[in-house]
Coordinates of C-alpha atoms in Angstrom, one line a residue:
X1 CA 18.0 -24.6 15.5
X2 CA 16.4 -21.3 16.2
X3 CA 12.9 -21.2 15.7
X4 CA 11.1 -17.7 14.2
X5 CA 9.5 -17.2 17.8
X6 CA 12.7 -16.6 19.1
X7 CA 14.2 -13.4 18.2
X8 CA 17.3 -13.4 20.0
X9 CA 19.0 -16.1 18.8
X10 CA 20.8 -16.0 15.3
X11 CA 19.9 -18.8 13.0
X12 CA 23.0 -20.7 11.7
X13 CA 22.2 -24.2 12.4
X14 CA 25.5 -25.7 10.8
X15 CA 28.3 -23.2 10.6
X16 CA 29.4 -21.6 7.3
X17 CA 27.3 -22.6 4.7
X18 CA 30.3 -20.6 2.1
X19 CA 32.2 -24.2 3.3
X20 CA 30.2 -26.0 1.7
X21 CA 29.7 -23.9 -1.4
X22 CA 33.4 -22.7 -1.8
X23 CA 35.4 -24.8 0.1
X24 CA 38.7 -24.0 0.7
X25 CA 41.6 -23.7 -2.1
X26 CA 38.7 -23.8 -4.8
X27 CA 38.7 -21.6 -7.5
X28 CA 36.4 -19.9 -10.2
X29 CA 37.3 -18.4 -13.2
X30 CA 37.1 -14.6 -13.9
X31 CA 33.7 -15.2 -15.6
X32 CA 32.1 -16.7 -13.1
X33 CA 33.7 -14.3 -10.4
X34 CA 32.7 -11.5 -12.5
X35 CA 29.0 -12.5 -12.5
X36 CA 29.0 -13.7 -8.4
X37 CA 30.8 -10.4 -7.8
X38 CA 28.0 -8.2 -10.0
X39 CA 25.1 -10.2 -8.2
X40 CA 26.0 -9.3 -4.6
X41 CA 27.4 -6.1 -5.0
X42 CA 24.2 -5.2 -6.6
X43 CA 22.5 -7.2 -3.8
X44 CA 24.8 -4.9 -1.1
X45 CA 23.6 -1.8 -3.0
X46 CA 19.7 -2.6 -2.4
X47 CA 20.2 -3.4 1.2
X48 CA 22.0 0.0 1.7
X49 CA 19.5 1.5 0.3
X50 CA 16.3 0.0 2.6
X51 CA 18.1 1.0 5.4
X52 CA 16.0 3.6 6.8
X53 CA 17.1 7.3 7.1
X54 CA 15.2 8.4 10.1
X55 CA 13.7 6.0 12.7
X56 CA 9.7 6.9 11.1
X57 CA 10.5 5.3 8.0
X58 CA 9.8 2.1 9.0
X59 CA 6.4 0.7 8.7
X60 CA 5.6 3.3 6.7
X61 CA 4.1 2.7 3.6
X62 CA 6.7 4.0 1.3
X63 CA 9.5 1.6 3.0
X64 CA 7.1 -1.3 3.0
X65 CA 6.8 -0.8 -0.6
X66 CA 10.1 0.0 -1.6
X67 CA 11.5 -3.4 0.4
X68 CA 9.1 -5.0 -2.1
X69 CA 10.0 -3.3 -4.8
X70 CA 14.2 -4.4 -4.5
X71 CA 13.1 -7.9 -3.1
X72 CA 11.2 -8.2 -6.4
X73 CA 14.3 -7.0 -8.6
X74 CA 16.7 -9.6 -6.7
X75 CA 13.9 -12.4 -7.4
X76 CA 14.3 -10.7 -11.3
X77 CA 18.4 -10.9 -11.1
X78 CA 19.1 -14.8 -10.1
X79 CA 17.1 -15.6 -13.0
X80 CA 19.3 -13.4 -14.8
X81 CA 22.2 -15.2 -13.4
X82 CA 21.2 -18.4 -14.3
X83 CA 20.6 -17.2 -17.7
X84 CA 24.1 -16.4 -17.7
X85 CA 25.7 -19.1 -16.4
X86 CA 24.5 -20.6 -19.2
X87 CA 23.8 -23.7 -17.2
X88 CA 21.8 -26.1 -19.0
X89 CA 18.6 -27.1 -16.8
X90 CA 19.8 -30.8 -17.0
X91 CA 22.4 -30.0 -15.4
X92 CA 20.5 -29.1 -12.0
X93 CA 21.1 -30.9 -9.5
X94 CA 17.6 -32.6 -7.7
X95 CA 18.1 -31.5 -4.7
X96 CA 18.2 -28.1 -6.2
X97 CA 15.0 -28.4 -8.3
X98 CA 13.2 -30.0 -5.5
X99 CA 14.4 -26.8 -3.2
X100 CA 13.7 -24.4 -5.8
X101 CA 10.3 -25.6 -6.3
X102 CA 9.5 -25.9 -2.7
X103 CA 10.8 -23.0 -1.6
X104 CA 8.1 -21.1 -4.4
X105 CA 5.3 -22.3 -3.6
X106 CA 6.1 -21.5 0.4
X107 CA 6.5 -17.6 -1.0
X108 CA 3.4 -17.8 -3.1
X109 CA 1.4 -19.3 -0.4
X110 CA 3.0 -15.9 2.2
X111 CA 2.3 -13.5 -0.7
X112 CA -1.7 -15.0 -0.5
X113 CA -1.4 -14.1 3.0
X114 CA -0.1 -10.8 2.6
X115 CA -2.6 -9.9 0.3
X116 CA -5.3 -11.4 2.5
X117 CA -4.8 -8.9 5.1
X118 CA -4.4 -5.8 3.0
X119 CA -7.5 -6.7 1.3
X120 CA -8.9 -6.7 4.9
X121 CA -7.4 -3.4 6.0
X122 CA -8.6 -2.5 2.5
X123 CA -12.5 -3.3 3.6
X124 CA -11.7 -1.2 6.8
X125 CA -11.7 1.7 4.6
X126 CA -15.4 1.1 4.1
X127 CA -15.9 1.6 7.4
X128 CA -14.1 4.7 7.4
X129 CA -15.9 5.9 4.5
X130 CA -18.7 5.8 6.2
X131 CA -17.8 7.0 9.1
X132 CA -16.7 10.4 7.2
X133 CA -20.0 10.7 5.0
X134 CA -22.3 10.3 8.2
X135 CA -20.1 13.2 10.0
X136 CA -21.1 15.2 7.1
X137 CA -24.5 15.4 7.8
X138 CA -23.8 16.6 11.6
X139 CA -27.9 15.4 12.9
X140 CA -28.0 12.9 16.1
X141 CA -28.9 10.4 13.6
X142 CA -25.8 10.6 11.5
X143 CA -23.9 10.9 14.4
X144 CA -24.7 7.9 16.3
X145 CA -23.9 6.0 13.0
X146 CA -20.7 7.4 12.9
X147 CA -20.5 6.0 16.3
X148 CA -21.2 3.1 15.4
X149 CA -19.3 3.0 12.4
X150 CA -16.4 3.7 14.6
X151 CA -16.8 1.3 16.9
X152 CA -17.3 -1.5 13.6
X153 CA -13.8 -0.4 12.1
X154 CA -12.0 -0.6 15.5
X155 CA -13.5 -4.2 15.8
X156 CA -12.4 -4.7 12.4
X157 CA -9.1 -3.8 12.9
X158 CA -8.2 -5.2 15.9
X159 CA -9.0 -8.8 14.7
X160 CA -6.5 -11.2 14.3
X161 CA -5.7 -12.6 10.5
X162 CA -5.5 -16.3 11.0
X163 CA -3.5 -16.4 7.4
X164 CA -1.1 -14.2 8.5
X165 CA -0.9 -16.6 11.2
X166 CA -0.3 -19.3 9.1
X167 CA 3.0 -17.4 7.4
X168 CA 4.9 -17.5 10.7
X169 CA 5.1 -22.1 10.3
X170 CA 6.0 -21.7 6.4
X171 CA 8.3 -18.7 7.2
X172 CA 9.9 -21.5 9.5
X173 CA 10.1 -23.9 7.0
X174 CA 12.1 -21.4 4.7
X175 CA 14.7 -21.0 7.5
X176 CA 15.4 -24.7 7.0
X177 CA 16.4 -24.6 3.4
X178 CA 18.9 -21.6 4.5
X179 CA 20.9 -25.1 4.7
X180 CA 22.6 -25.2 1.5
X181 CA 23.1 -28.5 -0.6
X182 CA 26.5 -29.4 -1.5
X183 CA 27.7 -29.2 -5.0
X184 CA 29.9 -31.4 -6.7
X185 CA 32.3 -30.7 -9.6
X186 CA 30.6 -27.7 -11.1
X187 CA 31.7 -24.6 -10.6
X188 CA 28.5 -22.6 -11.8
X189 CA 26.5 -24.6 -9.2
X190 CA 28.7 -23.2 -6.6
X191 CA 28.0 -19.7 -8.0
X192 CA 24.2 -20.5 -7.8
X193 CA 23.9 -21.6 -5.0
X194 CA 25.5 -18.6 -3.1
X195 CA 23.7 -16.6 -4.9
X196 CA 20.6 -18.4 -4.1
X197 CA 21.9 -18.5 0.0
X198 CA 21.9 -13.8 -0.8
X199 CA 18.2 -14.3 -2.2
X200 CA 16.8 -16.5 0.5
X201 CA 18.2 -14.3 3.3
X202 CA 16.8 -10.9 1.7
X203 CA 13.6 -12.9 0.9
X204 CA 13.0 -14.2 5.0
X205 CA 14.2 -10.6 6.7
X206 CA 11.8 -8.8 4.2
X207 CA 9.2 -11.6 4.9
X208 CA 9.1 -11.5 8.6
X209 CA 9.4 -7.7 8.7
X210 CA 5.8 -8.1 6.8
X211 CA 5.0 -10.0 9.6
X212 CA 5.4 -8.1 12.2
X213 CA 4.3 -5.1 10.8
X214 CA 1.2 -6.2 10.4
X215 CA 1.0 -8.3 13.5
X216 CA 1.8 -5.6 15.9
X217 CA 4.8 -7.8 17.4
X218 CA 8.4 -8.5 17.7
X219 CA 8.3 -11.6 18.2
X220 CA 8.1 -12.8 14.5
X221 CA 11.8 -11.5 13.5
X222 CA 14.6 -13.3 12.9
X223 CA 17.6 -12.9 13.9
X224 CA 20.1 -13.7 10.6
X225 CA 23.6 -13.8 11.3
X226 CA 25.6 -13.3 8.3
X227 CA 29.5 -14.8 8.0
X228 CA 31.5 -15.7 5.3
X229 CA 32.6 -13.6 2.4
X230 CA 29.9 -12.4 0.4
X231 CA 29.8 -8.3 -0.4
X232 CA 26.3 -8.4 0.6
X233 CA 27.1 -9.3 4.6
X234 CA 28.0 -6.0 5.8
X235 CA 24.9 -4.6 4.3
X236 CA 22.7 -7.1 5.6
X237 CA 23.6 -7.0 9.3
X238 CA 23.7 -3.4 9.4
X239 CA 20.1 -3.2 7.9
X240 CA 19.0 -6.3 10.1
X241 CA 20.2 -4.4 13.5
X242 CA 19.1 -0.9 12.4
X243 CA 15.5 -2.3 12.2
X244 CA 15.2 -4.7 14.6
X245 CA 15.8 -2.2 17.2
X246 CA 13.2 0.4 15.9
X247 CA 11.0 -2.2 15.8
X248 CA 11.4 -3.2 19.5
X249 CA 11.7 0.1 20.3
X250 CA 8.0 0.7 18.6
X251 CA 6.8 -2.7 20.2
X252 CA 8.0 -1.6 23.7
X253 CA 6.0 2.1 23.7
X254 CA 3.1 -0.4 23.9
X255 CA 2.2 0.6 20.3
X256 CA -0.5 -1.8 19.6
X257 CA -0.6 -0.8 15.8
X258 CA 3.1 -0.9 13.9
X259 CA 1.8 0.3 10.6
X260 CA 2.4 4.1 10.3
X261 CA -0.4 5.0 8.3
X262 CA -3.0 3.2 10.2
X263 CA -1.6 4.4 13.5
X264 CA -2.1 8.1 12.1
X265 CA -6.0 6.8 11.2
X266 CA -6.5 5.3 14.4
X267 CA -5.2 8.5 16.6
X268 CA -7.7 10.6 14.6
X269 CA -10.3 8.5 15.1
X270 CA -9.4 8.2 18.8
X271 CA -9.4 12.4 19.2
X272 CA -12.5 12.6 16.9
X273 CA -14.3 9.9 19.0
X274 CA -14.8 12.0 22.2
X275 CA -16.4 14.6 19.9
X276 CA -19.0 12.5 18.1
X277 CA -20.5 11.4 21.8
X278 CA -20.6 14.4 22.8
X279 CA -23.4 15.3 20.0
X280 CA -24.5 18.5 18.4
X281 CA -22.3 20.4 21.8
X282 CA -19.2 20.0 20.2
X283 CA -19.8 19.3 16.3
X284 CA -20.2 22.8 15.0
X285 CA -16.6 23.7 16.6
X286 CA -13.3 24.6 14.6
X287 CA -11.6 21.7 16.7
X288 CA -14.3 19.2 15.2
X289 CA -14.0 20.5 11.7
X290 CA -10.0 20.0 12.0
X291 CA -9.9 16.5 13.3
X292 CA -12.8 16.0 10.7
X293 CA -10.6 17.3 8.2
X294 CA -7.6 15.4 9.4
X295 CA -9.4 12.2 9.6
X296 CA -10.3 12.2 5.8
X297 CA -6.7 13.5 5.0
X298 CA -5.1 10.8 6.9
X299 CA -7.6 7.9 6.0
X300 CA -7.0 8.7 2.1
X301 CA -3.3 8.1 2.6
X302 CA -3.7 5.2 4.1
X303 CA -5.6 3.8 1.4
X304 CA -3.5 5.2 -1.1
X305 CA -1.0 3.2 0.6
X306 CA -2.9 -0.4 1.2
X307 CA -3.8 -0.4 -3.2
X308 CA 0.2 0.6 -3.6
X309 CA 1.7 -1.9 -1.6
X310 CA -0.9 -4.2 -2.9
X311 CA 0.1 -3.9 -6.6
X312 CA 3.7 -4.6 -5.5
X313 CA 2.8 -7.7 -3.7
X314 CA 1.2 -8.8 -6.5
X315 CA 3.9 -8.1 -9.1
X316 CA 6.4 -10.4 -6.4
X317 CA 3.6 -13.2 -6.5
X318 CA 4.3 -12.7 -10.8
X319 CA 7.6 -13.1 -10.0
X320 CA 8.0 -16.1 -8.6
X321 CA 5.2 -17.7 -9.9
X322 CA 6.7 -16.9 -13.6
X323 CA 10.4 -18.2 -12.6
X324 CA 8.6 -20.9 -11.0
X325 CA 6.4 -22.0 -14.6
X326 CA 9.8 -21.7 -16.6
X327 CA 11.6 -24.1 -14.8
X328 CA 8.8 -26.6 -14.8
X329 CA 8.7 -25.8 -18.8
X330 CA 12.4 -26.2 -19.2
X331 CA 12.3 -29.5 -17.1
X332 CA 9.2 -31.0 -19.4
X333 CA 11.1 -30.3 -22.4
X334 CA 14.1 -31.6 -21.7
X335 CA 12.2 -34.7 -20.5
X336 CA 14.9 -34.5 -17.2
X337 CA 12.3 -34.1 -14.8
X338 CA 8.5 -34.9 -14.6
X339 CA 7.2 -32.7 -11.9
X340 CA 5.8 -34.9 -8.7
X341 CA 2.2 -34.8 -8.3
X342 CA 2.2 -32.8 -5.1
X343 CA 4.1 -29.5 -7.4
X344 CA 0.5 -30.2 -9.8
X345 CA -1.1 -29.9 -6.8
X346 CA 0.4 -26.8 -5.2
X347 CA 0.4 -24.9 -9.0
X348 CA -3.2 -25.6 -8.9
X349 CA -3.4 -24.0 -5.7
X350 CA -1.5 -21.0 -5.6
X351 CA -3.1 -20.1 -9.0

């Protein structure tokens, strides 16, 4: 099986997983069709549209949170589903429940990450700030804060999140349950569970694109390979290649920073830099007044950008967590299932 640290292979450990989910000569009826068909042409529709137009759009901002934005609304649509399929929770197969639950608290626990290192690009923006307000004043003094306040955000960013770190193993783990579980006699499960198989691949591309971008590396993609006969495929693979190759076309320009808006930060601050040594020779000048200007310009997008993407992090983590709570509700009433201690333990946790 191909590990996340290996980009170039795909990951299909054990061939079709549609064989196991449709096998051949079974049938659904035009319901259940109906509804597969609505949730991956609707799946298709959001891939097309992440795809980016031109080659700058990804890692920017915008992209970043608009791939969180449709990753929440497919999260949204299989509970839909399920609500449609009108499948009884006592009717869930363990294996599913046990997957399901699983599988949530591995994205809750990558969302915590996320967030973790956009609050700390976040507290960069201190740094920054004062950087700015000490340029105002334009004495050595204020200067040689600046300087130093320069030299503090460029340490500050260049430092290595260890629970970003820690998403790369869990991302991992994910890949494994890409192994579908096979269902017997029920021809909604079968619907599910394909459907499920569209989520979890949007869910670990969109994941491990977070990754990288804030990483700084190629080396955390995945390669998916998509077969079967799901409407979404097409979509998928063309997305997958279109940005796997910017990315290791970014990657390969020696670009130590991936995410748009930072880079812009971090080349103002490196043509600014020169100027602030340089002292009272050089600050009075219309070139230091521009890259001033463009430095508080650039480092306000930025941080318009770090609360944006944060809120839509956040409204995932809801997400799951929410669909997460009502199945463990559903399963307590129906006395079907009494949750094992270690899903207390992770709620308690993630909360």
């Amino acid at each position: 099986m191909s590990r996340i640290q290996d980009p170039h292979k795909a990951f299909f450990p054990h061939g079709n997983p549609f064989r196991m989910i449709l096998p051949k000569g079974s049938s659904l009826s035009s319901k259940l069709l109906a509804l597969l068909n609505k949730f991956e042409e609707t799946l298709a529709g959001r891939l097309r549209k992440l795809k980016p137009m031109h080659k700058d759009d990804v890692f920017s901002f915008s992209w970043l949170i608009l791939a969180m934005q449709l990753l929440s609304e497919t999260h949204s649509d299989i509970k839909t589903l399920i609500t449609e399929l009108e499948l009884p929770v006592y009717d869930w197969d363990d294996k599913w429940i046990d997957i399901y639950l699983d599988n949530s608290v591995k994205l809750l626990d990558i969302c915590n990450g996320f967030n973790s290192e956009l609050s700390r690009l976040s507290q960069g923006q201190l740094l920054l700030h004062l950087v700015l307000r000490n340029l105002e004043g334009k004495s050595p003094d204020d200067l040689l804060k600046a300087k130093s306040s320069v030299d503090s955000w460029r340490h500050h960013i260049a430092n290595e999140n260890v629970r970003i770190e820690k998403c790369i193993p869990i991302i991992d783990k994910l890949m494994e349950s890409l192994e579908l579980p096979k269902v017997k006699n029920s021809a909604k499960g079968k619907v599910l569970m394909r459907a499920m198989y569209g989520v979890k691949m949007e869910t670990l591309f969109i994941c491990s694109i977070f990754v990288s971008a804030f990483t700084g590396t190629d080396k955390k993609l995945i390669d998916l390979k998509v077969t079967g006969t799901s409407l979404w495929a097409g979509a998928f693979n063309d997305l997958q290649t279109s940005v796997h190759t910017e990315v290791k076309n970014l990657v390969s320009c020696g670009r130590n920073v991936l995410l748009k808006e930072l880079e812009a930060v971090d080349n103002s601050v490196t043509e600014l830099y020169p100027m602030i040594q340089e002292a009272n020779e050089s600050v009075e000048s219309e070139t230091f007044q521009k890259s001033f200007t463009d430095l508080g310009e650039k480092a306000d997008k930025l941080s318009s950008g770090l609360d944006q993407l944060t809120k839509e992090v956040d409204g995932f983590f809801q997400i799951v967590l929410s669909g997460r709570d009502a199945l463990l509700c559903n399963l307590r009433v129906s006395g079907v299932f009494d949750p094992p201690k270690k899903y207390k333990r992770e709620e308690q946790l993630v909360r």
